[in-house]
Each structure stands twice: as structure tokens, then as C-alpha cells.
Amino acid sequence: FKYDGLGTGTLAFNNMSGLGRSGTGTLKVDGQVVATQTMEHTLPMILQWDESFDIGSDTLTGVNDEDYQPPFALTAKLNRLTLKVDRPTLSQEDIGKLQNAEAIAVDGNPIHH
């Protein structure tokens, strides 16, 4: 998964601009790309309380209740599963922009860094 935003590093500057941005996921089988999907928005920070990271079966919340009901076991054999998440890091240029940005507090007053 390749994330398009700056990531959680923006939170250190009281700035949420790095969260919930778009990204592109690529599914490969035996090293060959079989699907690529771009997500316009991602989850900002947390997943649903009832979701889990399932491999080989969907034990809690299904992807689409019209397609199947959990538990839904995979009938194929997985020899290996590799997840690669591109975690963004802030460049010095990004940090400079964030340091010079003016944030607004809950009371509407500016927050100066």
C-alpha cells in the first residue's frame, strides 16, 4: 500500500493534514500484479473496534454481507503472505512548512509554533 499523504508525523505540529489521504494498494500473486486499487480516502487513525486482521478466514466483520457471512474460510493454500506498507516520513521541507503553518485552536484563536 502506497500512502499519498504525509502521515501521522503532522500531528507533532498540531496538524491533521497528513491523515485520511488517498493511497493505492497493489495485490500480487506469485510476484505478478493481479489488481491495483486507489482509495480516495483512508481511515485517519483507527479501525473499527470489531475488526481484526484475518488471514485465511474472515472471523468478525465481513467485507460485504451480501456476498458472504463470516466466518468465511479460504479454501486455497497460502504458502506465504507479505505485507508492505509504505510509511511516509516528513522531509525537511515538509517540516518547515508545518512549522510555519498557523493552526487554529478549538476556541478559534491561532496557535503559534
CSV table of N, CA, C and O in Angstrom, one decimal:
chain,number,residue,atom,x,y,z
A,1,PHE,N,0.8,-1.2,0.0
A,1,PHE,CA,0.0,0.0,0.0
A,1,PHE,C,0.9,1.2,0.0
A,1,PHE,O,1.8,1.4,0.8
A,2,LYS,N,0.7,2.1,-0.9
A,2,LYS,CA,1.4,3.4,-1.1
A,2,LYS,C,0.5,4.5,-0.7
A,2,LYS,O,-0.5,4.8,-1.3
A,3,TYR,N,0.8,5.1,0.5
A,3,TYR,CA,0.0,6.2,1.0
A,3,TYR,C,0.4,7.5,0.4
A,3,TYR,O,1.6,7.8,0.2
A,4,ASP,N,-0.6,8.4,0.0
A,4,ASP,CA,-0.3,9.6,-0.7
A,4,ASP,C,-0.1,10.8,0.3
A,4,ASP,O,0.4,11.9,-0.2
A,5,GLY,N,-0.4,10.7,1.5
A,5,GLY,CA,-0.3,11.8,2.5
A,5,GLY,C,1.0,11.8,3.2
A,5,GLY,O,1.9,11.0,3.0
A,6,LEU,N,1.2,12.8,4.1
A,6,LEU,CA,2.4,12.9,4.9
A,6,LEU,C,2.4,12.0,6.1
A,6,LEU,O,3.5,11.8,6.7
A,7,GLY,N,1.3,11.5,6.5
A,7,GLY,CA,1.2,10.5,7.6
A,7,GLY,C,1.1,11.2,9.0
A,7,GLY,O,0.9,12.4,9.1
A,8,THR,N,1.2,10.4,10.0
A,8,THR,CA,1.0,10.8,11.4
A,8,THR,C,2.0,11.8,11.9
A,8,THR,O,1.8,12.4,12.9
A,9,GLY,N,3.1,12.0,11.2
A,9,GLY,CA,4.1,12.9,11.6
A,9,GLY,C,3.6,14.4,11.7
A,9,GLY,O,4.2,15.2,12.4
A,10,THR,N,2.5,14.7,11.0
A,10,THR,CA,2.0,16.0,11.0
A,10,THR,C,1.4,16.3,12.4
A,10,THR,O,1.2,17.5,12.8
A,11,LEU,N,1.0,15.3,13.1
A,11,LEU,CA,0.4,15.5,14.5
A,11,LEU,C,1.3,16.2,15.4
A,11,LEU,O,0.9,16.9,16.3
A,12,ALA,N,2.6,16.0,15.3
A,12,ALA,CA,3.6,16.7,16.1
A,12,ALA,C,3.5,18.2,16.0
A,12,ALA,O,4.0,18.9,16.8
A,13,PHE,N,2.9,18.7,14.9
A,13,PHE,CA,2.8,20.1,14.7
A,13,PHE,C,1.3,20.6,14.8
A,13,PHE,O,0.9,21.6,14.2
A,14,ASN,N,0.5,19.8,15.6
A,14,ASN,CA,-0.9,20.1,15.7
A,14,ASN,C,-1.6,20.2,14.4
A,14,ASN,O,-2.4,21.1,14.2
A,15,ASN,N,-1.3,19.4,13.5
A,15,ASN,CA,-1.8,19.5,12.1
A,15,ASN,C,-2.3,18.1,11.7
A,15,ASN,O,-1.5,17.1,11.7
A,16,MET,N,-3.5,18.0,11.3
A,16,MET,CA,-4.1,16.7,10.9
A,16,MET,C,-4.0,16.5,9.4
A,16,MET,O,-4.6,15.5,8.9
A,17,SER,N,-3.3,17.3,8.7
A,17,SER,CA,-3.3,17.2,7.2
A,17,SER,C,-2.7,16.0,6.6
A,17,SER,O,-3.0,15.6,5.5
A,18,GLY,N,-2.0,15.2,7.4
A,18,GLY,CA,-1.3,14.0,6.9
A,18,GLY,C,-2.2,12.8,7.0
A,18,GLY,O,-1.8,11.7,6.6
A,19,LEU,N,-3.4,12.9,7.6
A,19,LEU,CA,-4.2,11.8,7.9
A,19,LEU,C,-5.4,11.7,6.9
A,19,LEU,O,-5.9,12.7,6.5
A,20,GLY,N,-5.8,10.4,6.6
A,20,GLY,CA,-7.0,10.2,5.9
A,20,GLY,C,-6.9,10.5,4.4
A,20,GLY,O,-7.9,10.6,3.7
A,21,ARG,N,-5.7,10.6,3.9
A,21,ARG,CA,-5.5,10.9,2.5
A,21,ARG,C,-5.6,9.6,1.6
A,21,ARG,O,-5.8,8.5,2.1
A,22,SER,N,-5.5,9.8,0.3
A,22,SER,CA,-5.6,8.7,-0.6
A,22,SER,C,-4.4,7.8,-0.6
A,22,SER,O,-3.4,8.1,0.0
A,23,GLY,N,-4.5,6.7,-1.2
A,23,GLY,CA,-3.4,5.7,-1.4
A,23,GLY,C,-3.8,4.7,-2.4
A,23,GLY,O,-4.9,4.6,-2.8
A,24,THR,N,-2.8,3.9,-2.8
A,24,THR,CA,-3.0,2.9,-3.8
A,24,THR,C,-2.5,1.5,-3.3
A,24,THR,O,-1.3,1.4,-2.8
A,25,GLY,N,-3.3,0.5,-3.3
A,25,GLY,CA,-3.0,-0.8,-2.9
A,25,GLY,C,-2.7,-1.7,-4.1
A,25,GLY,O,-3.5,-1.5,-5.1
A,26,THR,N,-1.8,-2.6,-4.1
A,26,THR,CA,-1.5,-3.5,-5.2
A,26,THR,C,-1.5,-4.9,-4.6
A,26,THR,O,-0.8,-5.2,-3.6
A,27,LEU,N,-2.2,-5.8,-5.3
A,27,LEU,CA,-2.2,-7.2,-4.9
A,27,LEU,C,-1.4,-8.0,-6.0
A,27,LEU,O,-1.7,-7.8,-7.2
A,28,LYS,N,-0.4,-8.7,-5.4
A,28,LYS,CA,0.4,-9.5,-6.3
A,28,LYS,C,0.2,-11.0,-5.9
A,28,LYS,O,0.1,-11.3,-4.8
A,29,VAL,N,0.2,-11.9,-6.9
A,29,VAL,CA,0.1,-13.3,-6.7
A,29,VAL,C,1.3,-13.9,-7.5
A,29,VAL,O,1.5,-13.6,-8.7
A,30,ASP,N,2.1,-14.6,-6.8
A,30,ASP,CA,3.4,-15.2,-7.3
A,30,ASP,C,4.2,-14.1,-8.0
A,30,ASP,O,4.8,-14.3,-9.1
A,31,GLY,N,4.3,-12.9,-7.4
A,31,GLY,CA,5.1,-11.8,-7.9
A,31,GLY,C,4.5,-11.0,-9.1
A,31,GLY,O,5.0,-10.0,-9.5
A,32,GLN,N,3.3,-11.4,-9.5
A,32,GLN,CA,2.6,-10.7,-10.6
A,32,GLN,C,1.5,-9.9,-10.1
A,32,GLN,O,0.7,-10.4,-9.3
A,33,VAL,N,1.4,-8.6,-10.6
A,33,VAL,CA,0.3,-7.8,-10.2
A,33,VAL,C,-1.0,-8.3,-10.8
A,33,VAL,O,-1.1,-8.5,-12.0
A,34,VAL,N,-2.0,-8.5,-9.9
A,34,VAL,CA,-3.3,-9.0,-10.3
A,34,VAL,C,-4.4,-8.0,-10.1
A,34,VAL,O,-5.5,-8.1,-10.7
A,35,ALA,N,-4.1,-7.0,-9.2
A,35,ALA,CA,-5.1,-6.0,-9.0
A,35,ALA,C,-4.5,-4.8,-8.4
A,35,ALA,O,-3.5,-4.9,-7.6
A,36,THR,N,-4.9,-3.6,-8.8
A,36,THR,CA,-4.5,-2.3,-8.2
A,36,THR,C,-5.7,-1.5,-7.9
A,36,THR,O,-6.6,-1.4,-8.8
A,37,GLN,N,-5.8,-0.9,-6.7
A,37,GLN,CA,-7.0,-0.2,-6.3
A,37,GLN,C,-6.5,1.1,-5.6
A,37,GLN,O,-5.8,1.1,-4.7
A,38,THR,N,-7.1,2.2,-6.1
A,38,THR,CA,-6.8,3.5,-5.4
A,38,THR,C,-8.0,3.8,-4.5
A,38,THR,O,-9.1,3.7,-4.9
A,39,MET,N,-7.6,4.2,-3.3
A,39,MET,CA,-8.7,4.6,-2.3
A,39,MET,C,-8.6,6.1,-2.2
A,39,MET,O,-7.5,6.7,-2.0
A,40,GLU,N,-9.7,6.8,-2.4
A,40,GLU,CA,-9.8,8.3,-2.4
A,40,GLU,C,-9.5,8.8,-1.0
A,40,GLU,O,-8.8,9.8,-0.8
A,41,HIS,N,-10.0,8.1,0.1
A,41,HIS,CA,-9.7,8.4,1.5
A,41,HIS,C,-9.4,7.2,2.2
A,41,HIS,O,-9.8,6.1,1.9
A,42,THR,N,-8.5,7.3,3.2
A,42,THR,CA,-8.2,6.2,4.1
A,42,THR,C,-8.7,6.5,5.5
A,42,THR,O,-9.0,7.7,5.8
A,43,LEU,N,-8.7,5.5,6.4
A,43,LEU,CA,-9.1,5.8,7.8
A,43,LEU,C,-8.0,6.6,8.4
A,43,LEU,O,-6.8,6.3,8.3
A,44,PRO,N,-8.4,7.7,9.1
A,44,PRO,CA,-7.4,8.6,9.7
A,44,PRO,C,-6.4,7.9,10.7
A,44,PRO,O,-5.3,8.1,10.6
A,45,MET,N,-7.0,7.2,11.7
A,45,MET,CA,-6.1,6.7,12.7
A,45,MET,C,-6.4,5.3,13.2
A,45,MET,O,-5.5,4.5,13.6
A,46,ILE,N,-7.7,5.0,13.3
A,46,ILE,CA,-8.1,3.7,14.0
A,46,ILE,C,-9.0,2.9,13.1
A,46,ILE,O,-9.7,3.4,12.3
A,47,LEU,N,-9.1,1.6,13.4
A,47,LEU,CA,-10.1,0.8,12.8
A,47,LEU,C,-11.3,0.5,13.7
A,47,LEU,O,-11.2,0.8,14.9
A,48,GLN,N,-12.3,-0.1,13.1
A,48,GLN,CA,-13.5,-0.4,13.9
A,48,GLN,C,-13.1,-1.3,15.1
A,48,GLN,O,-12.2,-2.1,15.0
A,49,TRP,N,-13.8,-1.2,16.2
A,49,TRP,CA,-13.5,-2.0,17.4
A,49,TRP,C,-13.7,-3.5,17.1
A,49,TRP,O,-13.1,-4.3,17.8
A,50,ASP,N,-14.6,-3.8,16.2
A,50,ASP,CA,-14.9,-5.2,16.0
A,50,ASP,C,-14.2,-5.8,14.8
A,50,ASP,O,-14.5,-6.9,14.3
A,51,GLU,N,-13.2,-5.1,14.3
A,51,GLU,CA,-12.4,-5.7,13.1
A,51,GLU,C,-11.1,-6.3,13.6
A,51,GLU,O,-10.6,-5.9,14.6
A,52,SER,N,-10.6,-7.2,12.9
A,52,SER,CA,-9.4,-7.9,13.2
A,52,SER,C,-8.6,-8.1,11.9
A,52,SER,O,-9.1,-7.9,10.8
A,53,PHE,N,-7.4,-8.5,12.0
A,53,PHE,CA,-6.5,-8.7,10.9
A,53,PHE,C,-6.5,-10.2,10.6
A,53,PHE,O,-5.9,-11.0,11.3
A,54,ASP,N,-7.4,-10.6,9.7
A,54,ASP,CA,-7.6,-12.0,9.4
A,54,ASP,C,-6.8,-12.5,8.2
A,54,ASP,O,-6.8,-11.8,7.2
A,55,ILE,N,-6.2,-13.7,8.3
A,55,ILE,CA,-5.5,-14.3,7.2
A,55,ILE,C,-6.2,-15.7,7.0
A,55,ILE,O,-6.1,-16.5,7.9
A,56,GLY,N,-6.8,-16.0,5.9
A,56,GLY,CA,-7.4,-17.3,5.6
A,56,GLY,C,-8.8,-17.4,6.0
A,56,GLY,O,-9.5,-18.4,5.6
A,57,SER,N,-9.4,-16.5,6.8
A,57,SER,CA,-10.8,-16.5,7.1
A,57,SER,C,-11.2,-15.1,7.6
A,57,SER,O,-10.3,-14.3,8.0
A,58,ASP,N,-12.5,-14.8,7.4
A,58,ASP,CA,-13.0,-13.5,7.9
A,58,ASP,C,-13.8,-13.9,9.1
A,58,ASP,O,-14.9,-14.4,9.0
A,59,THR,N,-13.3,-13.6,10.3
A,59,THR,CA,-13.9,-14.1,11.6
A,59,THR,C,-14.9,-13.1,12.2
A,59,THR,O,-15.7,-13.5,13.0
A,60,LEU,N,-14.7,-11.8,11.9
A,60,LEU,CA,-15.6,-10.9,12.6
A,60,LEU,C,-16.5,-10.2,11.6
A,60,LEU,O,-17.6,-10.6,11.3
A,61,THR,N,-16.1,-9.0,11.2
A,61,THR,CA,-16.9,-8.2,10.3
A,61,THR,C,-16.6,-8.5,8.8
A,61,THR,O,-15.5,-8.4,8.4
A,62,GLY,N,-17.6,-9.0,8.1
A,62,GLY,CA,-17.4,-9.3,6.7
A,62,GLY,C,-17.2,-8.1,5.8
A,62,GLY,O,-17.6,-7.0,6.2
A,63,VAL,N,-16.6,-8.2,4.7
A,63,VAL,CA,-16.4,-7.1,3.7
A,63,VAL,C,-17.7,-6.7,3.2
A,63,VAL,O,-18.0,-5.5,3.1
A,64,ASN,N,-18.6,-7.6,2.8
A,64,ASN,CA,-19.9,-7.3,2.2
A,64,ASN,C,-20.9,-8.4,2.6
A,64,ASN,O,-20.7,-9.5,2.1
A,65,ASP,N,-21.8,-8.1,3.4
A,65,ASP,CA,-22.8,-9.1,3.9
A,65,ASP,C,-23.6,-9.7,2.8
A,65,ASP,O,-24.1,-10.8,3.0
A,66,GLU,N,-23.7,-9.0,1.7
A,66,GLU,CA,-24.5,-9.6,0.6
A,66,GLU,C,-23.7,-10.7,-0.1
A,66,GLU,O,-24.3,-11.6,-0.7
A,67,ASP,N,-22.4,-10.7,0.0
A,67,ASP,CA,-21.5,-11.7,-0.7
A,67,ASP,C,-21.3,-12.9,0.1
A,67,ASP,O,-21.3,-14.0,-0.4
A,68,TYR,N,-21.1,-12.8,1.5
A,68,TYR,CA,-20.9,-13.9,2.3
A,68,TYR,C,-21.1,-13.5,3.8
A,68,TYR,O,-21.1,-12.3,4.1
A,69,GLN,N,-21.2,-14.4,4.7
A,69,GLN,CA,-21.4,-14.2,6.1
A,69,GLN,C,-20.2,-14.9,6.8
A,69,GLN,O,-19.8,-16.0,6.5
A,70,PRO,N,-19.6,-14.2,7.7
A,70,PRO,CA,-18.5,-14.7,8.5
A,70,PRO,C,-19.0,-15.9,9.4
A,70,PRO,O,-20.1,-15.8,9.8
A,71,PRO,N,-18.2,-16.8,9.8
A,71,PRO,CA,-16.8,-17.0,9.3
A,71,PRO,C,-16.8,-17.5,7.9
A,71,PRO,O,-17.6,-18.3,7.5
A,72,PHE,N,-15.8,-17.1,7.1
A,72,PHE,CA,-15.7,-17.4,5.7
A,72,PHE,C,-14.3,-17.8,5.5
A,72,PHE,O,-13.4,-17.0,5.4
A,73,ALA,N,-14.1,-19.1,5.4
A,73,ALA,CA,-12.7,-19.7,5.3
A,73,ALA,C,-12.2,-19.7,3.9
A,73,ALA,O,-12.9,-20.0,2.9
A,74,LEU,N,-10.9,-19.4,3.7
A,74,LEU,CA,-10.2,-19.5,2.4
A,74,LEU,C,-10.0,-21.0,2.1
A,74,LEU,O,-9.5,-21.7,3.0
A,75,THR,N,-10.4,-21.4,0.9
A,75,THR,CA,-10.2,-22.8,0.6
A,75,THR,C,-8.8,-23.1,-0.1
A,75,THR,O,-8.4,-24.2,-0.3
A,76,ALA,N,-8.1,-22.0,-0.5
A,76,ALA,CA,-6.8,-22.2,-1.2
A,76,ALA,C,-5.8,-22.3,-0.1
A,76,ALA,O,-6.0,-22.1,1.0
A,77,LYS,N,-4.6,-22.7,-0.6
A,77,LYS,CA,-3.4,-22.8,0.3
A,77,LYS,C,-2.5,-21.6,0.1
A,77,LYS,O,-2.2,-21.2,-1.0
A,78,LEU,N,-2.2,-20.9,1.2
A,78,LEU,CA,-1.3,-19.8,1.2
A,78,LEU,C,0.1,-20.3,1.6
A,78,LEU,O,0.3,-20.8,2.7
A,79,ASN,N,1.1,-20.2,0.8
A,79,ASN,CA,2.4,-20.6,1.1
A,79,ASN,C,3.2,-19.4,1.8
A,79,ASN,O,4.0,-19.7,2.6
A,80,ARG,N,2.8,-18.2,1.4
A,80,ARG,CA,3.5,-17.0,2.0
A,80,ARG,C,2.6,-15.8,1.8
A,80,ARG,O,1.9,-15.7,0.8
A,81,LEU,N,2.6,-14.9,2.8
A,81,LEU,CA,1.9,-13.7,2.7
A,81,LEU,C,2.9,-12.6,3.1
A,81,LEU,O,3.5,-12.7,4.2
A,82,THR,N,3.0,-11.6,2.2
A,82,THR,CA,3.9,-10.5,2.6
A,82,THR,C,3.1,-9.2,2.5
A,82,THR,O,2.5,-8.9,1.5
A,83,LEU,N,3.1,-8.4,3.5
A,83,LEU,CA,2.5,-7.1,3.5
A,83,LEU,C,3.6,-6.0,3.6
A,83,LEU,O,4.5,-6.1,4.4
A,84,LYS,N,3.5,-5.1,2.7
A,84,LYS,CA,4.4,-4.0,2.6
A,84,LYS,C,3.6,-2.7,2.7
A,84,LYS,O,2.8,-2.4,1.8
A,85,VAL,N,3.8,-1.9,3.7
A,85,VAL,CA,3.2,-0.6,3.9
A,85,VAL,C,4.2,0.5,3.8
A,85,VAL,O,5.2,0.4,4.6
A,86,ASP,N,4.0,1.4,2.9
A,86,ASP,CA,4.9,2.5,2.7
A,86,ASP,C,4.6,3.5,3.8
A,86,ASP,O,3.6,4.2,3.6
A,87,ARG,N,5.4,3.6,4.8
A,87,ARG,CA,5.1,4.6,5.9
A,87,ARG,C,5.8,5.9,5.5
A,87,ARG,O,7.0,6.0,5.4
A,88,PRO,N,5.0,7.0,5.4
A,88,PRO,CA,5.6,8.2,5.0
A,88,PRO,C,6.4,8.9,6.1
A,88,PRO,O,6.1,8.7,7.3
A,89,THR,N,7.4,9.6,5.7
A,89,THR,CA,8.2,10.3,6.6
A,89,THR,C,8.3,11.8,6.2
A,89,THR,O,8.2,12.0,5.0
A,90,LEU,N,8.4,12.7,7.1
A,90,LEU,CA,8.4,14.1,6.8
A,90,LEU,C,9.8,14.5,6.3
A,90,LEU,O,10.8,14.2,7.0
A,91,SER,N,9.9,15.2,5.2
A,91,SER,CA,11.1,15.7,4.7
A,91,SER,C,11.4,17.0,5.5
A,91,SER,O,10.5,17.6,6.1
A,92,GLN,N,12.6,17.5,5.3
A,92,GLN,CA,12.9,18.8,6.0
A,92,GLN,C,12.0,19.9,5.4
A,92,GLN,O,11.6,20.8,6.1
A,93,GLU,N,11.7,19.8,4.1
A,93,GLU,CA,10.8,20.8,3.5
A,93,GLU,C,9.4,20.7,4.1
A,93,GLU,O,8.8,21.8,4.5
A,94,ASP,N,8.9,19.5,4.3
A,94,ASP,CA,7.6,19.3,5.0
A,94,ASP,C,7.6,19.9,6.4
A,94,ASP,O,6.6,20.6,6.8
A,95,ILE,N,8.6,19.6,7.1
A,95,ILE,CA,8.7,20.1,8.5
A,95,ILE,C,8.7,21.6,8.5
A,95,ILE,O,8.0,22.2,9.3
A,96,GLY,N,9.5,22.2,7.6
A,96,GLY,CA,9.5,23.7,7.5
A,96,GLY,C,8.1,24.3,7.3
A,96,GLY,O,7.7,25.3,7.9
A,97,LYS,N,7.4,23.7,6.3
A,97,LYS,CA,6.0,24.1,6.0
A,97,LYS,C,5.1,24.0,7.2
A,97,LYS,O,4.3,24.9,7.5
A,98,LEU,N,5.2,22.9,7.9
A,98,LEU,CA,4.4,22.6,9.1
A,98,LEU,C,4.7,23.6,10.2
A,98,LEU,O,3.8,24.0,10.9
A,99,GLN,N,6.0,23.9,10.4
A,99,GLN,CA,6.4,24.8,11.5
A,99,GLN,C,5.9,26.2,11.2
A,99,GLN,O,5.6,26.9,12.2
A,100,ASN,N,5.8,26.6,10.0
A,100,ASN,CA,5.4,27.9,9.6
A,100,ASN,C,3.9,28.0,9.4
A,100,ASN,O,3.4,29.1,9.3
A,101,ALA,N,3.2,26.9,9.5
A,101,ALA,CA,1.7,27.0,9.3
A,101,ALA,C,1.1,27.5,10.6
A,101,ALA,O,1.6,27.2,11.7
A,102,GLU,N,0.0,28.2,10.5
A,102,GLU,CA,-0.7,28.7,11.7
A,102,GLU,C,-1.9,27.8,11.9
A,102,GLU,O,-2.8,27.6,11.1
A,103,ALA,N,-1.9,27.1,13.1
A,103,ALA,CA,-3.0,26.3,13.4
A,103,ALA,C,-4.1,27.1,14.2
A,103,ALA,O,-3.7,28.1,14.8
A,104,ILE,N,-5.3,26.6,14.2
A,104,ILE,CA,-6.4,27.3,14.9
A,104,ILE,C,-6.8,26.4,16.0
A,104,ILE,O,-7.1,25.2,15.8
A,105,ALA,N,-6.9,26.9,17.2
A,105,ALA,CA,-7.3,26.1,18.4
A,105,ALA,C,-8.8,26.0,18.4
A,105,ALA,O,-9.5,26.6,17.6
A,106,VAL,N,-9.3,25.2,19.3
A,106,VAL,CA,-10.7,24.9,19.4
A,106,VAL,C,-11.5,26.2,19.7
A,106,VAL,O,-12.6,26.4,19.2
A,107,ASP,N,-10.9,27.1,20.4
A,107,ASP,CA,-11.5,28.4,20.7
A,107,ASP,C,-11.5,29.4,19.6
A,107,ASP,O,-11.9,30.5,19.7
A,108,GLY,N,-10.9,29.0,18.4
A,108,GLY,CA,-10.8,29.9,17.3
A,108,GLY,C,-9.6,30.8,17.2
A,108,GLY,O,-9.4,31.5,16.2
A,109,ASN,N,-8.7,30.8,18.3
A,109,ASN,CA,-7.5,31.6,18.3
A,109,ASN,C,-6.4,30.8,17.6
A,109,ASN,O,-6.3,29.6,17.7
A,110,PRO,N,-5.4,31.6,17.0
A,110,PRO,CA,-4.3,31.0,16.4
A,110,PRO,C,-3.3,30.3,17.4
A,110,PRO,O,-3.2,30.8,18.5
A,111,ILE,N,-2.7,29.2,17.0
A,111,ILE,CA,-1.7,28.6,17.8
A,111,ILE,C,-0.4,28.8,17.0
A,111,ILE,O,-0.3,28.5,15.8
A,112,HIS,N,0.6,29.4,17.7
A,112,HIS,CA,1.9,29.7,17.0
A,112,HIS,C,2.9,28.7,17.5
A,112,HIS,O,3.0,28.4,18.7
A,113,HIS,N,3.7,28.2,16.6
A,113,HIS,CA,4.7,27.2,17.0
A,113,HIS,C,6.0,27.9,17.4
A,113,HIS,O,6.3,28.9,16.9
